[in-house]
XYZ file of C-alpha atoms in Angstrom:
766
model
C 103.979 -31.878 -42.209
C 104.542 -30.900 -38.545
C 104.529 -27.234 -37.596
C 106.535 -26.107 -34.566
C 106.428 -22.899 -32.603
C 109.498 -21.027 -31.365
C 108.479 -19.534 -28.024
C 111.322 -17.046 -28.024
C 109.980 -15.515 -31.250
C 106.275 -15.474 -30.437
C 106.675 -14.589 -26.733
C 110.078 -12.911 -26.473
C 109.691 -11.477 -22.960
C 106.630 -12.940 -21.191
C 108.799 -14.817 -18.662
C 110.568 -11.563 -17.813
C 107.789 -9.073 -18.422
C 104.469 -10.009 -16.818
C 102.030 -8.892 -14.164
C 102.385 -10.317 -10.637
C 99.423 -11.297 -8.447
C 100.194 -11.966 -4.743
C 96.822 -11.973 -2.987
C 96.868 -14.300 0.097
C 93.089 -14.803 -0.092
C 93.467 -16.702 -3.401
C 94.809 -19.780 -1.533
C 92.733 -22.960 -1.953
C 92.420 -23.412 1.837
C 91.099 -19.904 2.564
C 87.399 -20.509 3.270
C 86.164 -17.339 5.012
C 83.119 -15.745 3.426
C 82.331 -13.071 6.045
C 84.738 -10.399 4.842
C 83.567 -7.255 3.099
C 83.518 -7.611 -0.681
C 82.782 -11.343 -0.823
C 82.831 -12.951 -3.337
C 85.964 -11.819 -5.088
C 85.759 -11.466 -8.874
C 88.518 -11.367 -11.519
C 86.263 -9.917 -14.217
C 88.233 -6.689 -14.054
C 91.591 -8.288 -14.913
C 93.070 -7.078 -18.163
C 93.999 -9.779 -20.663
C 97.728 -10.289 -20.215
C 100.393 -12.679 -18.915
C 100.309 -13.095 -15.133
C 102.441 -14.816 -12.506
C 101.217 -15.769 -9.024
C 103.529 -15.236 -6.019
C 103.412 -14.659 -2.270
C 102.019 -16.587 0.674
C 98.835 -17.417 -1.255
C 100.620 -19.714 -3.697
C 102.391 -19.819 -7.041
C 100.436 -22.239 -9.272
C 96.823 -22.907 -10.190
C 95.408 -26.159 -8.734
C 95.104 -29.144 -11.077
C 92.156 -30.768 -9.320
C 88.662 -29.768 -8.282
C 88.396 -26.906 -5.804
C 85.275 -26.675 -3.657
C 83.017 -23.636 -3.732
C 83.645 -20.763 -1.322
C 87.392 -21.227 -1.437
C 90.002 -18.672 -2.435
C 87.753 -15.736 -1.525
C 85.107 -16.574 -4.139
C 82.073 -18.778 -4.554
C 83.134 -19.879 -8.057
C 86.843 -20.777 -8.057
C 88.738 -21.351 -11.308
C 91.293 -24.198 -11.616
C 93.114 -26.187 -14.305
C 91.590 -29.373 -15.636
C 94.983 -30.678 -16.795
C 98.588 -30.738 -15.680
C 101.009 -27.879 -16.235
C 103.233 -28.087 -19.322
C 106.863 -29.113 -18.755
C 109.720 -26.763 -19.476
C 110.675 -26.490 -23.137
C 107.388 -27.452 -24.805
C 106.261 -23.860 -25.234
C 102.825 -22.424 -24.696
C 100.093 -24.963 -24.124
C 96.371 -24.351 -24.128
C 94.718 -25.901 -21.069
C 91.070 -26.164 -20.081
C 90.071 -24.047 -17.086
C 87.161 -25.324 -14.971
C 84.884 -23.381 -12.663
C 83.184 -24.851 -9.584
C 79.672 -23.651 -8.850
C 77.733 -24.818 -5.811
C 80.311 -27.600 -5.300
C 79.699 -28.901 -8.818
C 83.148 -29.417 -10.310
C 83.792 -28.147 -13.800
C 80.391 -26.575 -14.312
C 81.938 -24.418 -17.040
C 85.190 -24.422 -19.036
C 87.301 -22.204 -21.262
C 90.830 -22.368 -22.732
C 93.832 -20.558 -21.258
C 97.491 -20.459 -22.362
C 100.174 -21.551 -19.871
C 103.962 -21.304 -20.255
C 106.738 -22.857 -18.117
C 109.601 -20.388 -17.683
C 113.291 -21.340 -17.337
C 113.433 -19.602 -13.971
C 111.169 -22.319 -12.497
C 107.752 -20.681 -12.414
C 104.669 -20.521 -14.642
C 102.972 -17.595 -16.340
C 99.319 -17.640 -17.351
C 97.497 -15.661 -20.005
C 94.427 -14.654 -18.027
C 91.323 -13.428 -19.777
C 88.304 -11.766 -18.262
C 86.149 -14.403 -16.536
C 82.549 -13.721 -15.684
C 81.797 -11.959 -12.441
C 81.951 -13.984 -9.202
C 84.629 -16.151 -10.833
C 88.174 -15.883 -9.501
C 91.447 -17.761 -9.975
C 92.635 -19.703 -6.902
C 96.212 -20.819 -6.282
C 98.232 -23.209 -4.161
C 101.892 -23.706 -3.195
C 103.831 -26.021 -5.492
C 106.431 -26.580 -2.769
C 105.574 -26.306 0.934
C 108.113 -24.961 3.400
C 107.887 -23.732 6.981
C 107.640 -20.126 5.787
C 105.416 -20.636 2.731
C 102.257 -19.402 4.439
C 103.726 -16.663 6.605
C 103.688 -16.269 10.399
C 101.463 -18.449 12.606
C 100.324 -20.499 9.596
C 101.345 -23.810 8.061
C 101.252 -25.356 4.604
C 99.149 -28.483 3.978
C 99.835 -31.404 1.671
C 97.788 -29.943 -1.178
C 99.526 -26.570 -0.973
C 96.828 -24.891 1.086
C 97.486 -22.539 4.000
C 95.834 -22.876 7.403
C 96.505 -21.297 10.772
C 98.764 -23.151 13.189
C 97.105 -24.929 16.147
C 95.935 -22.386 18.690
C 95.544 -19.648 16.043
C 92.782 -18.630 13.650
C 91.822 -15.860 11.228
C 89.316 -13.493 12.850
C 85.844 -13.444 11.358
C 85.488 -10.801 8.645
C 89.239 -10.508 8.095
C 90.579 -10.489 4.519
C 94.273 -11.477 4.363
C 96.535 -9.041 2.573
C 100.247 -8.534 2.172
C 102.554 -11.112 3.742
C 100.301 -12.413 6.525
C 97.089 -14.364 6.762
C 96.284 -12.527 9.939
C 96.271 -15.665 12.111
C 95.829 -14.531 15.705
C 96.083 -16.410 18.980
C 92.943 -18.032 20.361
C 92.340 -17.102 23.978
C 91.096 -20.461 25.212
C 90.803 -19.171 28.761
C 88.213 -16.539 27.754
C 86.309 -18.637 25.250
C 86.088 -21.681 27.542
C 86.327 -20.515 31.157
C 86.152 -24.071 32.548
C 88.726 -25.491 30.157
C 91.049 -26.284 33.097
C 88.273 -27.572 35.314
C 87.456 -26.583 38.854
C 90.087 -25.434 41.354
C 92.453 -24.463 38.534
C 93.667 -21.250 36.939
C 93.991 -20.859 33.174
C 96.798 -18.808 31.665
C 96.735 -18.061 27.956
C 99.954 -18.473 25.958
C 100.810 -18.052 22.297
C 99.043 -20.882 20.547
C 98.137 -22.705 23.753
C 97.292 -22.290 27.423
C 98.564 -23.437 30.815
C 96.525 -24.825 33.660
C 97.827 -24.397 37.195
C 96.164 -25.809 40.270
C 95.031 -23.703 43.154
C 96.552 -24.252 46.579
C 98.320 -27.584 47.091
C 96.323 -29.425 44.441
C 98.006 -31.132 41.489
C 96.751 -31.637 37.929
C 94.913 -34.928 37.672
C 94.119 -36.296 34.223
C 90.645 -37.627 33.678
C 90.478 -41.406 33.315
C 87.677 -43.036 31.332
C 87.321 -46.508 32.832
C 86.398 -49.241 30.369
C 83.365 -51.394 31.081
C 84.117 -54.920 32.389
C 87.744 -54.020 33.165
C 88.690 -54.765 36.764
C 90.179 -52.142 39.027
C 93.457 -54.088 39.127
C 94.563 -52.035 36.140
C 93.693 -48.663 37.634
C 97.214 -48.049 38.944
C 98.745 -48.722 35.532
C 96.203 -46.507 33.782
C 96.662 -43.667 36.267
C 100.441 -43.979 36.086
C 100.396 -43.866 32.288
C 98.196 -40.764 32.430
C 100.519 -39.086 34.926
C 103.595 -39.831 32.833
C 101.848 -38.581 29.710
C 100.808 -35.368 31.452
C 104.347 -34.740 32.729
C 105.788 -35.430 29.293
C 103.451 -32.871 27.732
C 104.214 -30.064 30.181
C 105.230 -27.090 28.032
C 105.991 -24.626 30.803
C 109.653 -23.711 31.191
C 109.437 -23.694 34.995
C 107.474 -25.547 37.653
C 106.901 -24.527 41.278
C 108.801 -26.648 43.768
C 105.624 -27.594 45.634
C 103.891 -28.819 42.472
C 106.941 -30.838 41.408
C 107.196 -32.438 44.852
C 103.535 -33.425 44.831
C 103.777 -34.861 41.316
C 106.858 -36.882 42.223
C 105.201 -38.250 45.348
C 102.001 -39.268 43.571
C 103.828 -40.786 40.582
C 106.255 -42.866 42.650
C 103.547 -43.939 45.103
C 101.401 -45.140 42.209
C 104.371 -47.071 40.838
C 104.826 -48.670 44.261
C 101.191 -49.789 44.287
C 101.589 -51.153 40.776
C 104.573 -53.309 41.767
C 102.455 -54.962 44.467
C 99.788 -55.974 41.948
C 99.670 -59.599 40.801
C 97.704 -58.904 37.623
C 100.293 -56.800 35.782
C 103.248 -58.675 34.298
C 106.846 -57.753 34.983
C 107.392 -56.424 31.464
C 104.647 -53.815 31.843
C 105.935 -52.882 35.293
C 109.450 -52.392 33.896
C 108.053 -50.153 31.141
C 106.183 -48.147 33.764
C 109.342 -47.826 35.860
C 111.281 -46.593 32.852
C 108.591 -43.980 32.156
C 108.720 -42.815 35.786
C 112.489 -42.351 35.506
C 111.982 -40.090 32.494
C 109.196 -38.167 34.236
C 111.389 -37.647 37.301
C 114.234 -36.353 35.156
C 111.939 -33.848 33.426
C 110.393 -32.624 36.677
C 113.864 -32.226 38.174
C 114.938 -30.160 35.171
C 111.897 -27.892 35.586
C 112.679 -27.424 39.273
C 116.314 -26.577 38.556
C 115.201 -23.886 36.111
C 113.563 -21.935 38.944
C 115.789 -22.771 41.932
C 115.921 -19.857 44.408
C 119.332 -21.020 45.671
C 122.216 -22.973 44.226
C 121.194 -26.129 46.116
C 117.862 -27.741 46.964
C 116.771 -31.071 48.422
C 113.407 -32.774 47.909
C 112.779 -35.571 50.381
C 109.660 -37.745 50.295
C 108.919 -41.330 51.312
C 109.666 -42.777 47.888
C 112.746 -40.780 46.926
C 115.234 -38.082 47.797
C 116.451 -35.565 45.231
C 119.432 -33.263 45.574
C 120.204 -30.600 42.943
C 123.113 -28.197 42.670
C 123.603 -25.302 40.235
C 126.868 -23.572 39.309
C 126.566 -20.020 37.958
C 129.230 -17.868 36.259
C 131.775 -16.595 38.734
C 131.137 -19.349 41.278
C 134.100 -20.541 43.323
C 133.813 -24.302 43.807
C 136.262 -27.036 44.653
C 137.315 -29.315 41.841
C 135.023 -32.180 42.804
C 131.468 -31.711 44.052
C 129.899 -34.308 46.342
C 126.129 -34.606 46.755
C 124.185 -36.933 49.025
C 120.718 -38.393 48.526
C 119.664 -40.626 51.419
C 122.680 -42.892 52.098
C 124.258 -42.644 48.638
C 126.797 -40.171 47.289
C 127.959 -38.813 43.935
C 131.340 -37.200 43.242
C 131.393 -35.189 40.014
C 133.613 -32.526 38.439
C 130.813 -29.990 38.001
C 133.187 -27.019 37.648
C 134.937 -28.687 34.720
C 131.577 -29.229 33.051
C 130.569 -25.611 33.750
C 133.742 -24.318 32.098
C 132.568 -25.897 28.843
C 129.104 -24.332 29.227
C 129.840 -20.616 29.706
C 130.346 -21.088 33.426
C 126.908 -22.640 34.052
C 126.021 -26.234 34.899
C 123.587 -28.143 37.080
C 123.511 -31.683 38.437
C 120.592 -33.647 39.875
C 121.173 -36.731 42.029
C 118.212 -38.951 42.992
C 117.905 -41.995 45.247
C 114.724 -44.069 44.833
C 113.281 -46.142 47.648
C 111.092 -48.569 45.700
C 112.375 -48.511 42.125
C 114.184 -51.856 42.513
C 110.776 -53.537 42.716
C 109.965 -52.294 39.211
C 113.462 -52.608 37.753
C 114.501 -55.801 39.491
C 117.819 -57.665 39.233
C 116.174 -60.283 37.016
C 116.413 -57.696 34.216
C 120.204 -58.090 34.335
C 121.142 -60.764 31.781
C 124.342 -62.722 32.348
C 125.904 -65.755 30.795
C 126.042 -67.895 33.910
C 123.061 -69.243 35.824
C 123.511 -67.132 38.954
C 121.244 -65.804 41.685
C 121.015 -62.009 41.329
C 120.313 -59.728 44.283
C 119.866 -55.952 44.279
C 122.548 -54.680 46.649
C 121.674 -50.972 46.601
C 118.899 -48.525 45.998
C 118.410 -47.327 42.436
C 120.052 -43.927 41.880
C 119.932 -41.476 38.970
C 122.148 -38.594 37.919
C 121.532 -36.029 35.169
C 122.810 -32.657 33.959
C 119.850 -30.324 33.252
C 120.497 -26.810 31.913
C 123.777 -28.125 30.497
C 123.923 -28.143 26.682
C 127.360 -29.769 26.600
C 126.852 -32.693 28.985
C 130.153 -34.412 28.214
C 131.937 -35.444 31.396
C 135.416 -34.086 32.033
C 136.246 -36.973 34.384
C 134.625 -40.249 35.470
C 131.912 -39.982 38.109
C 132.041 -41.953 41.363
C 128.867 -43.279 42.979
C 129.174 -44.501 46.569
C 126.274 -46.901 47.072
C 125.238 -48.256 50.446
C 124.514 -51.976 50.583
C 120.877 -52.829 51.223
C 121.532 -56.585 51.511
C 124.165 -58.690 53.238
C 127.146 -59.469 51.050
C 127.719 -63.190 50.460
C 131.288 -64.437 50.335
C 132.592 -65.537 46.926
C 129.895 -63.456 45.236
C 130.454 -60.945 42.456
C 129.379 -57.297 42.691
C 128.494 -55.559 39.430
C 127.804 -51.873 38.810
C 125.019 -51.631 36.245
C 123.069 -48.867 34.534
C 119.564 -48.844 33.079
C 119.303 -48.614 29.281
C 115.475 -48.258 29.063
C 114.750 -52.007 29.027
C 117.469 -53.847 30.971
C 120.404 -53.484 33.317
C 123.767 -53.446 31.487
C 127.372 -52.897 32.569
C 128.824 -50.777 29.752
C 130.904 -47.885 31.060
C 130.692 -48.777 34.779
C 132.948 -50.779 37.069
C 133.525 -51.444 40.763
C 136.501 -49.419 41.994
C 136.222 -49.976 45.769
C 134.114 -52.100 48.067
C 133.792 -53.009 51.737
C 131.189 -54.678 53.903
C 128.762 -51.732 53.787
C 129.496 -49.636 50.679
C 130.684 -50.015 47.100
C 132.091 -47.293 44.850
C 131.043 -47.489 41.192
C 133.072 -45.483 38.684
C 131.150 -44.587 35.526
C 132.022 -42.713 32.349
C 128.477 -41.443 31.758
C 125.363 -40.434 33.672
C 122.193 -42.473 33.797
C 120.299 -44.605 36.313
C 122.533 -46.953 38.295
C 122.383 -49.801 40.797
C 124.593 -52.452 42.379
C 123.769 -56.116 41.738
C 125.303 -59.126 43.494
C 125.699 -62.399 41.602
C 125.844 -65.592 43.622
C 126.415 -69.092 42.325
C 123.118 -70.949 42.232
C 123.103 -73.931 44.611
C 123.590 -76.967 42.473
C 121.577 -80.126 42.898
C 123.350 -83.263 44.017
C 124.077 -84.851 40.646
C 126.629 -87.381 41.907
C 124.401 -90.295 40.893
C 123.839 -88.802 37.443
C 127.557 -88.204 37.012
C 128.396 -91.754 38.133
C 125.787 -93.232 35.819
C 127.072 -91.101 32.964
C 130.694 -92.070 33.556
C 129.878 -95.793 33.705
C 127.513 -95.631 30.740
C 129.890 -93.684 28.504
C 132.792 -95.987 29.469
C 130.781 -99.083 28.549
C 129.660 -97.444 25.328
C 133.256 -96.540 24.445
C 134.342 -100.169 24.919
C 131.658 -101.450 22.566
C 132.342 -98.678 20.057
C 135.994 -99.748 20.040
C 134.965 -103.398 19.528
C 132.630 -102.340 16.741
C 135.405 -100.399 15.002
C 137.775 -103.382 15.228
C 135.062 -105.673 13.904
C 134.282 -103.411 10.947
C 137.987 -103.055 10.119
C 139.023 -106.691 10.377
C 135.947 -108.676 9.354
C 135.304 -109.833 5.770
C 131.931 -108.413 4.808
C 129.355 -109.373 2.241
C 130.249 -107.598 -1.023
C 126.764 -106.109 -1.251
C 127.260 -104.215 2.042
C 128.934 -100.778 2.104
C 130.173 -100.126 5.645
C 131.766 -96.711 5.026
C 128.947 -94.733 6.674
C 128.563 -97.160 9.578
C 132.303 -97.266 10.247
C 132.666 -93.476 10.270
C 129.533 -93.118 12.399
C 131.132 -95.310 15.035
C 134.411 -93.420 14.742
C 132.727 -90.012 15.280
C 130.652 -91.319 18.180
C 133.752 -92.848 19.759
C 135.767 -89.621 19.513
C 132.829 -87.444 20.623
C 132.011 -89.582 23.664
C 135.691 -89.913 24.591
C 136.268 -86.144 24.385
C 133.029 -85.428 26.254
C 134.057 -87.765 29.085
C 137.513 -86.189 29.312
C 136.002 -82.692 29.416
C 133.615 -83.624 32.223
C 136.471 -85.208 34.170
C 138.810 -82.217 33.870
C 136.154 -79.482 33.579
C 137.466 -77.345 36.446
C 140.952 -77.206 34.923
C 139.689 -76.497 31.390
C 137.468 -73.633 32.609
C 140.538 -71.740 33.757
C 141.513 -71.214 30.100
C 138.603 -69.738 28.154
C 140.333 -70.371 24.830
C 140.775 -74.065 25.613
C 137.138 -74.302 26.685
C 136.003 -72.638 23.438
C 138.191 -74.930 21.307
C 136.881 -78.026 23.071
C 133.270 -76.922 22.572
C 133.993 -76.317 18.885
C 135.476 -79.806 18.462
C 132.510 -81.364 20.279
C 130.180 -79.344 18.053
C 131.952 -80.738 14.987
C 132.070 -84.382 16.160
C 128.423 -84.561 17.207
C 127.324 -82.867 13.976
C 129.451 -85.338 12.015
C 127.763 -88.189 13.921
C 124.358 -86.883 12.882
C 125.439 -86.539 9.260
C 126.825 -90.083 9.203
C 123.542 -91.281 10.737
C 121.740 -89.683 7.844
C 124.123 -91.170 5.281
C 123.734 -94.629 6.861
C 119.961 -94.343 6.591
C 120.315 -93.193 2.987
C 122.559 -96.194 2.202
C 120.010 -98.579 3.699
C 117.208 -96.896 1.750
C 119.082 -97.273 -1.554
C 119.720 -100.947 -0.798
C 116.109 -101.762 0.081
C 114.692 -99.761 -2.814
C 116.119 -102.242 -5.338
C 114.962 -105.420 -3.576
C 112.012 -105.724 -5.937
C 114.028 -104.874 -9.035
C 116.950 -107.363 -8.905
C 117.219 -110.991 -7.834
C 120.845 -110.786 -6.765
C 121.524 -107.693 -4.657
C 124.672 -105.906 -5.713
C 126.658 -103.460 -3.671
C 124.524 -100.319 -3.594
C 125.040 -96.750 -2.483
C 127.211 -93.738 -3.071
C 130.947 -93.886 -3.634
C 132.962 -93.947 -0.423
C 134.847 -90.798 -1.445
C 131.626 -88.825 -1.832
C 130.417 -90.149 1.500
C 133.598 -88.953 3.211
C 133.299 -85.531 1.578
C 129.705 -85.047 2.728
C 130.125 -86.727 6.110
C 133.026 -84.537 7.209
C 132.619 -81.516 4.942
C 129.083 -80.482 5.906
C 129.683 -80.347 9.700
C 132.962 -78.526 9.046
C 131.070 -75.914 7.024
C 128.460 -75.467 9.785
C 131.129 -75.016 12.465
C 133.124 -72.523 10.375
C 130.047 -70.422 9.592
C 128.947 -70.510 13.244
C 132.395 -69.456 14.445
C 132.552 -66.649 11.883
C 129.098 -65.278 12.745
C 129.399 -65.461 16.544
C 132.837 -66.620 17.749
C 131.923 -65.817 21.363
C 129.242 -68.525 21.235
C 131.691 -71.299 22.068
C 132.689 -72.165 25.630
C 129.974 -71.818 28.280
C 130.238 -73.040 31.866
C 130.117 -76.659 30.666
C 132.471 -76.004 27.715
C 129.600 -76.376 25.282
C 127.591 -73.941 23.145
C 126.244 -70.743 24.701
C 122.593 -69.737 24.506
C 123.151 -66.065 23.594
C 121.723 -64.958 20.226
C 120.197 -68.415 19.755
C 123.656 -69.875 19.100
C 122.645 -73.393 20.141
C 120.491 -73.573 17.037
C 123.739 -74.024 15.119
C 123.595 -77.551 16.571
C 119.868 -78.067 17.150
C 118.795 -77.061 13.632
C 121.079 -79.521 11.741
C 120.301 -82.233 14.302
C 116.572 -81.703 13.913
C 116.935 -81.758 10.139
C 118.754 -85.114 10.274
C 116.133 -86.614 12.589
C 113.368 -85.507 10.240
C 115.184 -86.920 7.200
C 115.882 -90.210 9.001
C 112.210 -90.531 9.912
C 111.219 -90.076 6.274
C 113.885 -92.510 5.048
C 112.933 -95.230 7.537
C 109.269 -94.870 6.672
C 110.292 -95.333 3.044
C 112.359 -98.380 3.977
C 109.447 -99.972 5.803
C 107.171 -99.173 2.884
C 109.490 -100.818 0.349
C 109.947 -103.870 2.559
C 106.194 -104.231 3.041
C 105.728 -104.150 -0.720
C 108.516 -106.706 -1.127
C 106.763 -109.162 1.226
C 103.889 -109.458 -1.217
C 106.212 -110.700 -3.992
C 108.117 -113.298 -1.932
C 105.489 -116.053 -1.669
C 107.758 -119.022 -2.388
C 111.277 -117.958 -1.400
C 111.341 -118.632 2.332
C 115.027 -117.734 2.705
C 114.507 -114.326 1.157
C 111.438 -113.857 3.341
C 113.542 -114.621 6.416
C 116.332 -112.261 5.301
C 113.840 -109.518 4.605
C 112.290 -109.886 8.048
C 115.748 -109.572 9.581
C 116.364 -106.405 7.549
C 113.061 -104.959 8.776
C 114.042 -105.699 12.373
C 117.450 -104.074 11.864
C 115.842 -101.054 10.230
C 113.534 -100.590 13.199
C 116.385 -101.035 15.688
C 118.601 -98.670 13.734
C 115.867 -96.036 13.661
C 115.620 -96.298 17.440
C 119.417 -96.144 17.851
C 120.016 -93.250 15.478
C 116.944 -91.180 16.214
C 114.872 -91.844 19.292
C 117.680 -91.492 21.820
C 118.490 -88.012 20.474
C 114.836 -87.008 20.511
C 114.867 -87.628 24.263
C 117.611 -85.008 24.522
C 115.219 -82.293 23.360
C 112.699 -83.261 26.061
C 114.975 -84.092 28.992
C 115.467 -80.596 30.425
C 112.367 -80.673 32.648
C 112.155 -84.364 33.578
C 114.596 -86.440 35.612
C 113.189 -89.676 34.142
C 113.690 -88.469 30.572
C 117.157 -87.249 31.534
C 118.086 -90.726 32.786
C 116.634 -92.366 29.684
C 118.529 -89.992 27.417
C 121.758 -90.572 29.331
C 121.356 -94.347 29.100
C 120.378 -94.612 25.445
C 122.831 -91.981 24.159
C 125.765 -93.476 26.078
C 124.888 -96.990 24.892
C 124.643 -96.200 21.185
C 127.914 -98.054 20.643
C 126.566 -101.036 22.571
C 123.400 -101.168 20.460
C 125.363 -100.818 17.222
C 127.684 -103.672 18.267
C 124.764 -105.950 19.143
C 122.762 -105.255 15.985
C 125.512 -105.042 13.389
C 128.183 -107.307 14.907
C 126.897 -109.830 17.447
C 123.726 -110.571 15.440
C 125.452 -110.451 12.035
C 126.061 -113.773 10.310
C 129.160 -112.445 8.534
C 130.730 -111.827 11.939
C 129.745 -115.263 13.202
C 131.439 -116.792 10.128
C 134.622 -114.910 11.019
C 135.756 -117.301 13.795
C 138.943 -119.281 12.931
C 137.161 -122.650 12.949
C 134.385 -121.394 10.737
C 136.783 -119.687 8.343
C 138.856 -122.854 7.855
C 135.758 -124.978 7.241
C 134.457 -122.476 4.752
C 137.802 -122.389 2.951
C 137.847 -126.181 2.671
C 134.291 -126.173 1.362
C 135.041 -123.469 -1.175
C 138.245 -125.188 -2.283
C 136.395 -128.405 -2.919
C 133.847 -126.539 -4.942
C 136.507 -124.708 -6.940
C 135.123 -121.356 -5.902
C 138.011 -119.961 -3.841
C 140.019 -119.120 -6.913
C 137.246 -116.849 -8.123
C 137.938 -114.251 -5.352
C 140.929 -112.267 -4.207
C 141.467 -109.782 -1.341
C 142.800 -106.280 -2.088
C 143.686 -103.627 0.486
C 141.981 -100.234 0.343
C 142.918 -97.252 2.461
C 140.765 -94.275 3.502
C 141.249 -91.403 5.960
C 138.102 -90.565 7.952
C 140.000 -87.976 9.990
C 143.686 -87.926 10.873
C 143.621 -91.703 11.507
C 144.331 -94.297 8.847
C 142.455 -97.576 8.874
C 142.977 -100.521 6.563
C 140.040 -102.733 5.690
C 139.434 -105.398 3.104
C 137.091 -105.678 0.211
C 136.154 -108.955 -1.420
C 135.640 -108.304 -5.123
C 134.704 -110.630 -7.906
C 137.397 -111.202 -10.503
């Protein structure tokens, strides 16, 4: 029999009627022992229901609490979890910690979860020097009161820069955390030649005279001094980033800017730091400059100031309420100008706004034009100094009108070149939101819809090598290959083949190669006209993508057919027609490349149609061709190794049949030649980019694939040699005499490899 307890009957009002304890010193993180009355003792508590509240905490801890915490040397805590709501009163073991020995003593205490979301405890009278400690069940920013913060375990500690004075016992709603005067406690905290100013929770160091703050640098042993500039620059940027002062004297800001930019200039001349690190350093300097400019603007004595040093020139302008300013403000920094509607921006910011315009003298060496990525292979030249524009002291920095930047050319403009207005997006130059609106021989106006760091880059066509010989060789080679591919197709269509040979894969391989090479040659011939229509160029590249992929797939299917044929040499004496059904071959041969092209076009349709009307390199799009091609080459290698292995095993069993031995040797030779034709020439394509010799070899072998196929499978094939009229008539007479001709008949069979319809013949046994 199970007995239950109705809490509402036994404890009708303990959740509403209880005693509240809100002592801050009970918190588990309070560890002072120097206050008067230490240690605290709860021996005087009357036995009753209690609830804990306030900045000390609201629940008893459920894990060991060290000694000398919570205002006592023997804290009391729960040795089990709190009961959930609805289970009623639960008796829980209470542990005491003595001399950091957890749970040195225990006793039972009743705990009840109340519907209002808190707990009440039935506290007895513990022995003297024992006291209940508490923690916060839910930490918030205000849980521990002013100048204090809540820790992960619900404890309360003073915020950084504050502490509880020695001998102080927290009471009420505050721990009594007071500011630490670092300047008094550590007079040399700012070092020599510096003044220390105490602030709430921190301190500020200001240099005496014309000195600037210089962070200490701990040089690593065995590290050369080549990295000193980068280390110093990183320290400077970090120091500027951590400046907490709301204002900065103009002289200090000028000195910091000069030192920072000069260090960046030295870094760009170093040969031991890579361009990526230099670009990161340049980006950090841009951010440091923007922050220093904002600090200067905050304390400008007039509405306009100019800072001019060797490495930069900064011009700032402030609009205050009631100012009368023309619609468009123009500022100049060195030889560059900005035109901005500052009054319109001020109207959206209670009549106040500020703009800072900066021209850098050496930033282009850190943020060079090579960081501007374009589709074409062009020579990029920085045509202007790097400029920056920002709106400090302007909460609503949305522009009311586009901003014009007039940038002076720093290099000579080359005819037929393209000028591009770019902005810096922390890692690269991009063109979003900026365009060239005007340009002449000396200046260019960039119109931008946002503020950032800008520059002008000129793109010039890269001088092309004289490839006339390569083009001539390619034209002749592809033309010869097309002729032999056409002859091969006619031979496969018209010739009577051995019934054990399935030519579906070989025929469609030749067809795809013929169409691909023909289209490729036409594109190269009329490339300049096709480029004028980007859509036509993209369509052509998509068709080429499909045809070459189909060629690879048919290569793989041809190798698979040959493997299936050779595999059964040892199993049957008379070789029958082996391989997959021609319908399945057509489905795989044309369906798989179609699927690859459709998926590629759906994922990145802009990937088709580069300067050569082929696949672009952006986002690794060329892998949509290279990956399937590499897969086919790998599969073909495995299949041909299997073919050679089966043929080698077959040699051992053909001791007496010389004719079969001869036929098998011919098949081995054809397998080796076919592996070279279908695989090796394409492998050269992956290696030809850096070698003229490999490029010529690839051009020759790839263009002559049709020639090799014709020689191996037509000119050297005995079925083709038997196809001559004289040979056919003699064979017919011989078969008629032997009574064998009546055993065969010829039936037409039609298939559609693409949109073309070919008719070939199949000799089948009756």
